[in-house]
PDB file of C-alpha atoms in Angstrom:
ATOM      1  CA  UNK A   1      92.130  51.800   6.599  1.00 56.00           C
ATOM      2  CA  UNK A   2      95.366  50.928   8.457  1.00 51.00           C
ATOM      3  CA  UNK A   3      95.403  47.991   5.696  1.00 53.00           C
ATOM      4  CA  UNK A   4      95.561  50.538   2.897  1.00 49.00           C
ATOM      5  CA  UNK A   5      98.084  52.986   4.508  1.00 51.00           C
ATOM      6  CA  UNK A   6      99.959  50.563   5.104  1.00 54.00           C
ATOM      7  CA  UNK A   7     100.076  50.311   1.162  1.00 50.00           C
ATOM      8  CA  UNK A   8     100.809  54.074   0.596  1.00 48.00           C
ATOM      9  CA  UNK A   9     103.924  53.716   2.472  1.00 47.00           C
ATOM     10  CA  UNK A  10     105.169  50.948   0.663  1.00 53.00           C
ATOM     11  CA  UNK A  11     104.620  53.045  -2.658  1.00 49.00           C
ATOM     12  CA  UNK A  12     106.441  55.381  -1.221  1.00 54.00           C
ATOM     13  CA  UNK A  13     109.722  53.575  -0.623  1.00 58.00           C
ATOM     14  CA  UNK A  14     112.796  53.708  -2.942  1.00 55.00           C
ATOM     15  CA  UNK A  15     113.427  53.226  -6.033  1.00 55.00           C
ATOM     16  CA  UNK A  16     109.860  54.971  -6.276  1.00 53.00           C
ATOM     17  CA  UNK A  17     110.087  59.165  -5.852  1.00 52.00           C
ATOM     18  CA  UNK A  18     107.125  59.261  -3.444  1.00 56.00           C
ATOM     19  CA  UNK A  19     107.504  61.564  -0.203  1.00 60.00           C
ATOM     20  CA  UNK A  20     106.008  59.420   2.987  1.00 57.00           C
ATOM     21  CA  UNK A  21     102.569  60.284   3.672  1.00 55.00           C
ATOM     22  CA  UNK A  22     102.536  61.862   7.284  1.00 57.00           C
ATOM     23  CA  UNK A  23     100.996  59.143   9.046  1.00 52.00           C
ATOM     24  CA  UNK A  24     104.039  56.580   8.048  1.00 57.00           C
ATOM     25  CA  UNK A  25     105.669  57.028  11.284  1.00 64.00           C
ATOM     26  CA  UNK A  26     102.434  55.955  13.267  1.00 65.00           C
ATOM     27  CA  UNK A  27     102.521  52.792  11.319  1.00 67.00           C
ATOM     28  CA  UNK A  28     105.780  51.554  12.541  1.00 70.00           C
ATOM     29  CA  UNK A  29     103.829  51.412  16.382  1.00 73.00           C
ATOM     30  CA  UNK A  30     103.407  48.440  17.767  1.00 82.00           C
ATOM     31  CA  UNK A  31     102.256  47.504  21.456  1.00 82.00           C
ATOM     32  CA  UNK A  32     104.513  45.954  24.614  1.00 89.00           C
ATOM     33  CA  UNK A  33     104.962  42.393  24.060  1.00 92.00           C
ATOM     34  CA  UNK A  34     105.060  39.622  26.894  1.00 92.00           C
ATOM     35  CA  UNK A  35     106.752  36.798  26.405  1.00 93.00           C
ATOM     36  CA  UNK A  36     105.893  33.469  27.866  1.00 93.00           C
ATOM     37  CA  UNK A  37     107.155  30.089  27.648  1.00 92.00           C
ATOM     38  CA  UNK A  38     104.342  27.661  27.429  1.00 89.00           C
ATOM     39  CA  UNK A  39     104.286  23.610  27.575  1.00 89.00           C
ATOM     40  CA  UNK A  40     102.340  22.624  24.575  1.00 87.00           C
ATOM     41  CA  UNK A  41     100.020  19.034  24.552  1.00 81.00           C
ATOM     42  CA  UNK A  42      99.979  18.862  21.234  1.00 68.00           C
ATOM     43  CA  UNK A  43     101.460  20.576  17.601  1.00 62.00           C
ATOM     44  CA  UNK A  44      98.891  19.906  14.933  1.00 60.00           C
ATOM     45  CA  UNK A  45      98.956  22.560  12.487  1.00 58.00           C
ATOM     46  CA  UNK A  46      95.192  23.566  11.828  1.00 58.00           C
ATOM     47  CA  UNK A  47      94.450  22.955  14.880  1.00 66.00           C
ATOM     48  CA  UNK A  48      94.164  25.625  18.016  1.00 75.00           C
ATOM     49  CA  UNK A  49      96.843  25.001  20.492  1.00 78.00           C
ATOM     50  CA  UNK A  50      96.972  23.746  24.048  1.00 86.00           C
ATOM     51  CA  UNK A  51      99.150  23.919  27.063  1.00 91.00           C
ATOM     52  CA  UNK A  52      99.476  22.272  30.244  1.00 91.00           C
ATOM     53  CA  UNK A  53      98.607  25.530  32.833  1.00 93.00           C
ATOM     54  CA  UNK A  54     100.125  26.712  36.291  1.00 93.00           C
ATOM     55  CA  UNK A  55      97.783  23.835  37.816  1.00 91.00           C
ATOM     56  CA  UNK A  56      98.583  21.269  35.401  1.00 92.00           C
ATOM     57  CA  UNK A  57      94.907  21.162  33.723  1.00 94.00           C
ATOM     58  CA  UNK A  58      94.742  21.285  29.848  1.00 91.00           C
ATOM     59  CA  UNK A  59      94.192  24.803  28.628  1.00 92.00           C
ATOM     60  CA  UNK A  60      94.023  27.045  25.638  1.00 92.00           C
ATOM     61  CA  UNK A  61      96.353  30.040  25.018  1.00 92.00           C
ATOM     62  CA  UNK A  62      94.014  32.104  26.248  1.00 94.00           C
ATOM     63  CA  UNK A  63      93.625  30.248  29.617  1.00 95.00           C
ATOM     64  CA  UNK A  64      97.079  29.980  30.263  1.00 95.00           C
ATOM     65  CA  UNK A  65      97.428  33.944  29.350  1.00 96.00           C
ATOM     66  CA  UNK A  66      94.754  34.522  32.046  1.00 96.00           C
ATOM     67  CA  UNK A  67      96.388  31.916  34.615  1.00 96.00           C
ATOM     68  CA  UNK A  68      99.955  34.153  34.202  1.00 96.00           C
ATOM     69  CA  UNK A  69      98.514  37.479  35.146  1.00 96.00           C
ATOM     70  CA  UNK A  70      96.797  36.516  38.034  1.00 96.00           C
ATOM     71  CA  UNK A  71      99.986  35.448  39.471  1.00 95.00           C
ATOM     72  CA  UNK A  72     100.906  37.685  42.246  1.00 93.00           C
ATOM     73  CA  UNK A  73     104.765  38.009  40.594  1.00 93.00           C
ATOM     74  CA  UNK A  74     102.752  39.247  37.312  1.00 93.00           C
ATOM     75  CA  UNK A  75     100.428  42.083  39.449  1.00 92.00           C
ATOM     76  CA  UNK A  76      97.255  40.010  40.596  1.00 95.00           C
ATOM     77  CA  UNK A  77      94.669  40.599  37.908  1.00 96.00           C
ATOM     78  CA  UNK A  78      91.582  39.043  37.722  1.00 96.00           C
ATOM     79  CA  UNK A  79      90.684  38.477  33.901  1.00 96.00           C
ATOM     80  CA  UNK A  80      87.966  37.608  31.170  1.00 96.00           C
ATOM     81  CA  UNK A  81      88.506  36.096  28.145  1.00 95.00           C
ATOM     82  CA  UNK A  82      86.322  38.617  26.510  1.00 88.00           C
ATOM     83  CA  UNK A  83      86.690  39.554  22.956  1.00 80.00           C
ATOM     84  CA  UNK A  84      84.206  41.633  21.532  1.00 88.00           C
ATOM     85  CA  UNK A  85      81.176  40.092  23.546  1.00 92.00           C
ATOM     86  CA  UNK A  86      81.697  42.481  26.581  1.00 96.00           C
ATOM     87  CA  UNK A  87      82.260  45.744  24.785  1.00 96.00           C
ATOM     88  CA  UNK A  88      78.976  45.147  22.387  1.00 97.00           C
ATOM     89  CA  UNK A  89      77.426  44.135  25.440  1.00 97.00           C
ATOM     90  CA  UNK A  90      78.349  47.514  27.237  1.00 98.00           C
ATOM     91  CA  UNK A  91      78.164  49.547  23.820  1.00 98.00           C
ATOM     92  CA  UNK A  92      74.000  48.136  24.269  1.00 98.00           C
ATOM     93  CA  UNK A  93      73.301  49.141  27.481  1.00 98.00           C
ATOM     94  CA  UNK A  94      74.952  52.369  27.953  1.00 98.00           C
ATOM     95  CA  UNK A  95      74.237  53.842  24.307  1.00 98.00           C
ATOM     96  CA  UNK A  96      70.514  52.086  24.775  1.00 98.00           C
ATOM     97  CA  UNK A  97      68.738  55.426  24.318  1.00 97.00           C
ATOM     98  CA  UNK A  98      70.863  56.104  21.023  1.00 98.00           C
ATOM     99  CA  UNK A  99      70.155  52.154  19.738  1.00 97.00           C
ATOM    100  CA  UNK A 100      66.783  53.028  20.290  1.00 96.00           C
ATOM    101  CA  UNK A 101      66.080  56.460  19.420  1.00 96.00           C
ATOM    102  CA  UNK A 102      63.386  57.313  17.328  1.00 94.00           C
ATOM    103  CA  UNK A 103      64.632  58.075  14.136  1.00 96.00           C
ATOM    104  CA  UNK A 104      62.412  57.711  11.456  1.00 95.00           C
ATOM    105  CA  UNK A 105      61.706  53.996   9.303  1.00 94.00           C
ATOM    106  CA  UNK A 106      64.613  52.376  11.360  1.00 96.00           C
ATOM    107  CA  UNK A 107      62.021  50.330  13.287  1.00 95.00           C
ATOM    108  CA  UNK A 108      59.526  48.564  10.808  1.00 93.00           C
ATOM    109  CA  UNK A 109      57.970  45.962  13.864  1.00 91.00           C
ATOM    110  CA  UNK A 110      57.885  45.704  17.751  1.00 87.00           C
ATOM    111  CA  UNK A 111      60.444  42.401  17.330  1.00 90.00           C
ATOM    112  CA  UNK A 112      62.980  43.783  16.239  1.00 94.00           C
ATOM    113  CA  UNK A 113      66.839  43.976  18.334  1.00 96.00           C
ATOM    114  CA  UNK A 114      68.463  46.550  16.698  1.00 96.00           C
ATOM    115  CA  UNK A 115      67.663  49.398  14.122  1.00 97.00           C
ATOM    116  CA  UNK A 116      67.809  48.628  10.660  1.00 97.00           C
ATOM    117  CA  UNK A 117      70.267  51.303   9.827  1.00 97.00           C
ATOM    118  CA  UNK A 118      72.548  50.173  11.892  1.00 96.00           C
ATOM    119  CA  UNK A 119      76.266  49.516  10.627  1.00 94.00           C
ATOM    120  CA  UNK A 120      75.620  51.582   8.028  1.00 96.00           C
ATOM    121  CA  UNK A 121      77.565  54.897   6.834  1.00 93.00           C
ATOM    122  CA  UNK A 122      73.933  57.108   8.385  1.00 96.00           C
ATOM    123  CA  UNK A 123      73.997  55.255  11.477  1.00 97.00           C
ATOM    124  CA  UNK A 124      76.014  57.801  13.922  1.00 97.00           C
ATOM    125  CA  UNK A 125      75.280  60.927  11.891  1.00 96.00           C
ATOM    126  CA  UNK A 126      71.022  60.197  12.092  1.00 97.00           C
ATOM    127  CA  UNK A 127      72.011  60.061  16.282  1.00 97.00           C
ATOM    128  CA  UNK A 128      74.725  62.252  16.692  1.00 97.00           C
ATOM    129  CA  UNK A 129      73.332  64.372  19.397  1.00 97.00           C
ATOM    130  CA  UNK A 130      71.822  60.947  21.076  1.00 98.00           C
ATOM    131  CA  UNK A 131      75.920  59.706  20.519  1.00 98.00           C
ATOM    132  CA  UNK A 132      77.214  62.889  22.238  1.00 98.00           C
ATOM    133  CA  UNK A 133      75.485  63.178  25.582  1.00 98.00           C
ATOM    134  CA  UNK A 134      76.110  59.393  26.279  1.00 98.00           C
ATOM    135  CA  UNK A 135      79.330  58.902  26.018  1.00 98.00           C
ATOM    136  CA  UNK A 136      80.062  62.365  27.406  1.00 98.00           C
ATOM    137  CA  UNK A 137      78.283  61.292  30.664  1.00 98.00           C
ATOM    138  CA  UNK A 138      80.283  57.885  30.261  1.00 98.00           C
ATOM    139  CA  UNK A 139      83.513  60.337  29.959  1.00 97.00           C
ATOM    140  CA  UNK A 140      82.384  62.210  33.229  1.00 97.00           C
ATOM    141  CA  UNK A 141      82.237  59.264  35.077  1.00 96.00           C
ATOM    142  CA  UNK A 142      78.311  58.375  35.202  1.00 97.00           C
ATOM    143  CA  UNK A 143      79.116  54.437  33.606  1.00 98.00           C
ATOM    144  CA  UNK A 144      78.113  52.921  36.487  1.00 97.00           C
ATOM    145  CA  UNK A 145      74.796  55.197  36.928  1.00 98.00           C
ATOM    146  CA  UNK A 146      73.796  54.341  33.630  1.00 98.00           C
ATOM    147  CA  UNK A 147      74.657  50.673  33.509  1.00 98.00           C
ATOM    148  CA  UNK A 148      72.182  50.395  36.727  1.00 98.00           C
ATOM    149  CA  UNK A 149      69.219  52.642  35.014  1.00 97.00           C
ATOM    150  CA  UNK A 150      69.014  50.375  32.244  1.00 98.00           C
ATOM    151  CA  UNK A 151      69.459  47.081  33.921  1.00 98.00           C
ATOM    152  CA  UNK A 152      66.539  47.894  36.601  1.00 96.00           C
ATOM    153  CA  UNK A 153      64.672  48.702  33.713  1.00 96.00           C
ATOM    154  CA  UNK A 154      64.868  45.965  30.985  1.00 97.00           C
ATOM    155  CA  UNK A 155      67.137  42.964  32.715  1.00 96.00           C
ATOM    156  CA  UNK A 156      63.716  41.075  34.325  1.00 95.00           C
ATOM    157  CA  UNK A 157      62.490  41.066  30.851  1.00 94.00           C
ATOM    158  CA  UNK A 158      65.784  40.559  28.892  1.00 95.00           C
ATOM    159  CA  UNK A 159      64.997  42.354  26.234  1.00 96.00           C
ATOM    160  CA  UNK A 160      67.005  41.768  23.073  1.00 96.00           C
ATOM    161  CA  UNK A 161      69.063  44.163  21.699  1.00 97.00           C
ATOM    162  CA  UNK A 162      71.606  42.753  19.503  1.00 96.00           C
ATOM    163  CA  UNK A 163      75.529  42.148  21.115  1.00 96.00           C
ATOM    164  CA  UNK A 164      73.918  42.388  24.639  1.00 97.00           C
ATOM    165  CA  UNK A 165      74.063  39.805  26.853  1.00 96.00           C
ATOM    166  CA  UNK A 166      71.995  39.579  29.914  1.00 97.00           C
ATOM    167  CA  UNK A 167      73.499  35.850  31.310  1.00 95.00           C
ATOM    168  CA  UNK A 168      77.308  36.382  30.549  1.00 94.00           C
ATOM    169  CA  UNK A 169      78.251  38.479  33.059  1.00 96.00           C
ATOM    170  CA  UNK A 170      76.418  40.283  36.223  1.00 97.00           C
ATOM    171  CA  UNK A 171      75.327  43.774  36.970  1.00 97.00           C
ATOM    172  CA  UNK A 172      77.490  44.030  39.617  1.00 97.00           C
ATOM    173  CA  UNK A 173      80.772  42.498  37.447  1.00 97.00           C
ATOM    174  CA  UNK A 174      79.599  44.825  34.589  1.00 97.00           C
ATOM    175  CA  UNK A 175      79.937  47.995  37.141  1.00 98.00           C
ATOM    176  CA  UNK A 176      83.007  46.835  38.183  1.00 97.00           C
ATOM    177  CA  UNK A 177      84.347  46.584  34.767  1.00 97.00           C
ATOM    178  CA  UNK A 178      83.888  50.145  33.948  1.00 97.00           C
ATOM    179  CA  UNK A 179      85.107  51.610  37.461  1.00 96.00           C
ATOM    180  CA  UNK A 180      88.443  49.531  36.860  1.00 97.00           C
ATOM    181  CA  UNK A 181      88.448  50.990  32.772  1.00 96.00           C
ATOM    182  CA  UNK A 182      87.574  54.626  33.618  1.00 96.00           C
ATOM    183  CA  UNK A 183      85.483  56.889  31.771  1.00 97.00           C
ATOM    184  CA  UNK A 184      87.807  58.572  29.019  1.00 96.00           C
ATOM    185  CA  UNK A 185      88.977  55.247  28.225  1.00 96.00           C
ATOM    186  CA  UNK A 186      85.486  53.197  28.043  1.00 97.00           C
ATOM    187  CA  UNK A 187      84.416  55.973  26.139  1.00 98.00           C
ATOM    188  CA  UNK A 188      86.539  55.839  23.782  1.00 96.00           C
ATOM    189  CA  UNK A 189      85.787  52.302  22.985  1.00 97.00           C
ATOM    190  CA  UNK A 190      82.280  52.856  22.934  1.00 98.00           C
ATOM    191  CA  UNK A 191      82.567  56.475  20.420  1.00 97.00           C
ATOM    192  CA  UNK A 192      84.772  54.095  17.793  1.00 96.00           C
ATOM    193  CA  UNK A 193      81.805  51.809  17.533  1.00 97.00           C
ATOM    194  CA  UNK A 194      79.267  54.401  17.557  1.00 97.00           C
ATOM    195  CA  UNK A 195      81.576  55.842  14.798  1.00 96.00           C
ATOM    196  CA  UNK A 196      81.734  52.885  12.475  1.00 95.00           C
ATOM    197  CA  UNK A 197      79.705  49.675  13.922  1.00 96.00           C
ATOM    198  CA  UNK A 198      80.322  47.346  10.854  1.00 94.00           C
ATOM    199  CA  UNK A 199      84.075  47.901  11.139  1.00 92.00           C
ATOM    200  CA  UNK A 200      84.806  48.445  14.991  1.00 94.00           C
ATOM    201  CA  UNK A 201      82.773  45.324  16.068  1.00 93.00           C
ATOM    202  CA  UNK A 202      85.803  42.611  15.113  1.00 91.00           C
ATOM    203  CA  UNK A 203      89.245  42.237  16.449  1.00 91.00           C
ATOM    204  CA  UNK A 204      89.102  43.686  19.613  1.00 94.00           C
ATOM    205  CA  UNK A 205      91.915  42.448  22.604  1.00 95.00           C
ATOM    206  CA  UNK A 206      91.208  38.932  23.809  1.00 95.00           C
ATOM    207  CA  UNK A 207      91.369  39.822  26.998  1.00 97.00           C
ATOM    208  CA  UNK A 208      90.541  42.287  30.073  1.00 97.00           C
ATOM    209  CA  UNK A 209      91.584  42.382  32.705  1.00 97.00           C
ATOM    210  CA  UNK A 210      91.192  44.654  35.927  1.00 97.00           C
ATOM    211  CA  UNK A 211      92.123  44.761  40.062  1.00 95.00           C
ATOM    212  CA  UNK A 212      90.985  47.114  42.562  1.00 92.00           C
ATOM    213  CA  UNK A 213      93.640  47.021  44.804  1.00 87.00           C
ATOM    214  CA  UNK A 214      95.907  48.731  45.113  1.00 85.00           C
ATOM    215  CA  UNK A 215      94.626  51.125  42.831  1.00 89.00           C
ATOM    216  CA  UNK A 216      91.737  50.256  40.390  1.00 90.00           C
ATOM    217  CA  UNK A 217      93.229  49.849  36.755  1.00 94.00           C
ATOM    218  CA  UNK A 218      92.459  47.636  33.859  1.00 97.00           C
ATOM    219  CA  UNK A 219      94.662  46.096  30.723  1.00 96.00           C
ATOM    220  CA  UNK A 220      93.592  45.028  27.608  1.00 97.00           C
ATOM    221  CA  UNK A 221      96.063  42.160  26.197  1.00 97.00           C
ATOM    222  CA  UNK A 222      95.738  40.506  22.742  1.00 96.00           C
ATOM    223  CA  UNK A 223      97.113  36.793  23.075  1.00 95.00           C
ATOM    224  CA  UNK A 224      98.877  35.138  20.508  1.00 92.00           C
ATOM    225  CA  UNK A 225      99.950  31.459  20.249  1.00 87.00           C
ATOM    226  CA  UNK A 226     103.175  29.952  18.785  1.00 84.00           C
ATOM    227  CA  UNK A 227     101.903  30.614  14.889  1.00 81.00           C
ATOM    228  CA  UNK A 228      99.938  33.522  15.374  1.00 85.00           C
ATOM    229  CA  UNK A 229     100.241  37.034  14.241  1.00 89.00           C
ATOM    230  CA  UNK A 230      98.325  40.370  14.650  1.00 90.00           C
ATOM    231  CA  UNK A 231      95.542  41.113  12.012  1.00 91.00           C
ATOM    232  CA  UNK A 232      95.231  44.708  11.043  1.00 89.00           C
ATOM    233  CA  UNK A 233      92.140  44.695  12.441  1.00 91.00           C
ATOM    234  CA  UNK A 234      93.990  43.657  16.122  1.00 93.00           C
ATOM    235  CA  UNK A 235      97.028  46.243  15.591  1.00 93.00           C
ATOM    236  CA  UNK A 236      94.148  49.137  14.465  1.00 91.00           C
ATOM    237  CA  UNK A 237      92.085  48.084  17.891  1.00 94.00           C
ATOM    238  CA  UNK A 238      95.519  48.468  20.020  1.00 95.00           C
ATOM    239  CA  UNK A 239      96.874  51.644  18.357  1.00 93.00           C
ATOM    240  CA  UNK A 240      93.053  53.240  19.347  1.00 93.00           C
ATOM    241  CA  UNK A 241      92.925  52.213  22.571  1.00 95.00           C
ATOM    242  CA  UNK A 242      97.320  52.998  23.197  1.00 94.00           C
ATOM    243  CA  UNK A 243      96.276  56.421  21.444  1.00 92.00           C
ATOM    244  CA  UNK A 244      93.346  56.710  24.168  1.00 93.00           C
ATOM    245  CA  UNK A 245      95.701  56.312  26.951  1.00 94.00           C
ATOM    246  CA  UNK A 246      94.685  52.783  27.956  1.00 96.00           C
ATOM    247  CA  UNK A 247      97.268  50.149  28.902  1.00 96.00           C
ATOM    248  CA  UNK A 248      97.353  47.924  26.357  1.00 96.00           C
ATOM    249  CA  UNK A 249      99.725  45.440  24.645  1.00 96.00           C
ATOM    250  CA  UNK A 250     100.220  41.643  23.239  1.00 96.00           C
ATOM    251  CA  UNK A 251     101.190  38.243  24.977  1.00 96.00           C
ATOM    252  CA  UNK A 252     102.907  35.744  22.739  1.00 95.00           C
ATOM    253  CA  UNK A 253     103.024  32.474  23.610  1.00 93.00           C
ATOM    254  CA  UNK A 254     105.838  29.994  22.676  1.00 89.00           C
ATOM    255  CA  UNK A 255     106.998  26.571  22.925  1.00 83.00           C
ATOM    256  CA  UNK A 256     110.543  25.590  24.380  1.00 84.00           C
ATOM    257  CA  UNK A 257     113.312  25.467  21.973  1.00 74.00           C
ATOM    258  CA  UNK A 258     113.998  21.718  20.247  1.00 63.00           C
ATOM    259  CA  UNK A 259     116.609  20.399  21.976  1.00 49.00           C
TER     260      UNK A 259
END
């Protein structure tokens, strides 16, 4: 969508006679950049880049994004390279009873990880109600509550359910996640995938990151190397989660000037 408007504003510039569509000043947004000057190993164009870190070790832009914020100069975060495999994997367990609800012909077999509706255009209307009560007990606060009701119930088992992963991180990292996030914010995540799955499951932030002292908080930072740019998939995830009140923005890594 943010593709095609995009579009309509172009149309709409001179010599054309087109009055800009109300959500043109929206799309000139774009998040807080960071700027950091990296030491590159190598410049192959192709291929993903790689720094030498704070400690000297080889890392990727990502890495080196993660070793910068933890320094105490930069606030002391503690970070995950996370991508979309933590938000599907919290999306599972807290919506579980909405994944699994029993709406009729969406389960053919006992085997299967998801329903077979989902990421379609029925998928959040068939369990709106479901949709509503979760993620307004996730808004209220209840993340943690729910997180622990579903582990204790299916993690000795680790029973599939597609985007959830039951080795990556820990019950007790996964609860700290969403105390550091908050509950307006994590739901909001979790209602734009309810909303549209096929489309709100790509090109979330790289990374997140969180502290509890001295006040819990989290950020959500999408990292870009020396020849990268945002996809409109990346800017659509930021403006959603900037619009949600989250702290949000982009790191840009680049290499020293040629002398």
């Amino acid at each position: 969508r943010l593709a095609l408007q995009g579009r309509v504003v172009r149309l709409a510039k001179p010599p054309r006679r087109w009055k800009a569509p109300p959500f043109a000043a929206r799309l000139q947004w774009r998040p807080r950049e960071t700027r950091l000057e990296g030491r590159p190993l190598r410049k192959r164009v192709g291929r993903k880049s790689e720094f030498y870190g704070f400690d000297d070790a080889v890392v990727t832009v990502e890495q080196l994004a993660l070793q910068h914020f933890a320094r105490e100069e930069e606030g002391a975060w503690r970070g995950v390279h996370s991508e979309n495999g933590l938000w599907l994997t919290l999306f599972g367990l807290l919506m579980w009873d909405a994944l699994f609800a029993p709406v009729p012909e969406v389960f053919q077999h006992a085997f299967q990880s998801a329903p077979l509706d989902l990421g379609t255009a029925t998928f959040f209307a068939a369990r709106e109600e479901h949709f509503g009560r979760l993620l307004g007990e996730v808004r209220a606060g209840r993340a943690g509550e729910m997180l622990r009701e579903v582990w204790q119930r299916e993690a000795e088992r680790q029973t599939c359910c597609r985007g959830v992963s039951w080795t990556r991180h820990t019950l007790g990292e996964l609860e700290t996640f969403v105390k550091c996030l908050g509950g307006p914010g994590l739901a909001a995540i979790l209602g734009l995938i309810a909303s549209d799955y096929a489309n709100w499951t790509g090109g979330m932030p790289d990374l997140f990151l969180w502290r509890q002292e001295p006040e819990a908080g989290a950020r959500l930072v999408e990292v870009k190397g020396p020849r990268d740019r945002l996809s409109d998939q990346q800017l659509a995830w930021l403006m959603a989660l900037d619009g949600a009140g989250l702290d949000v923005g982009t790191l840009r890594v680049h290499e020293p000037a040629a002398v």
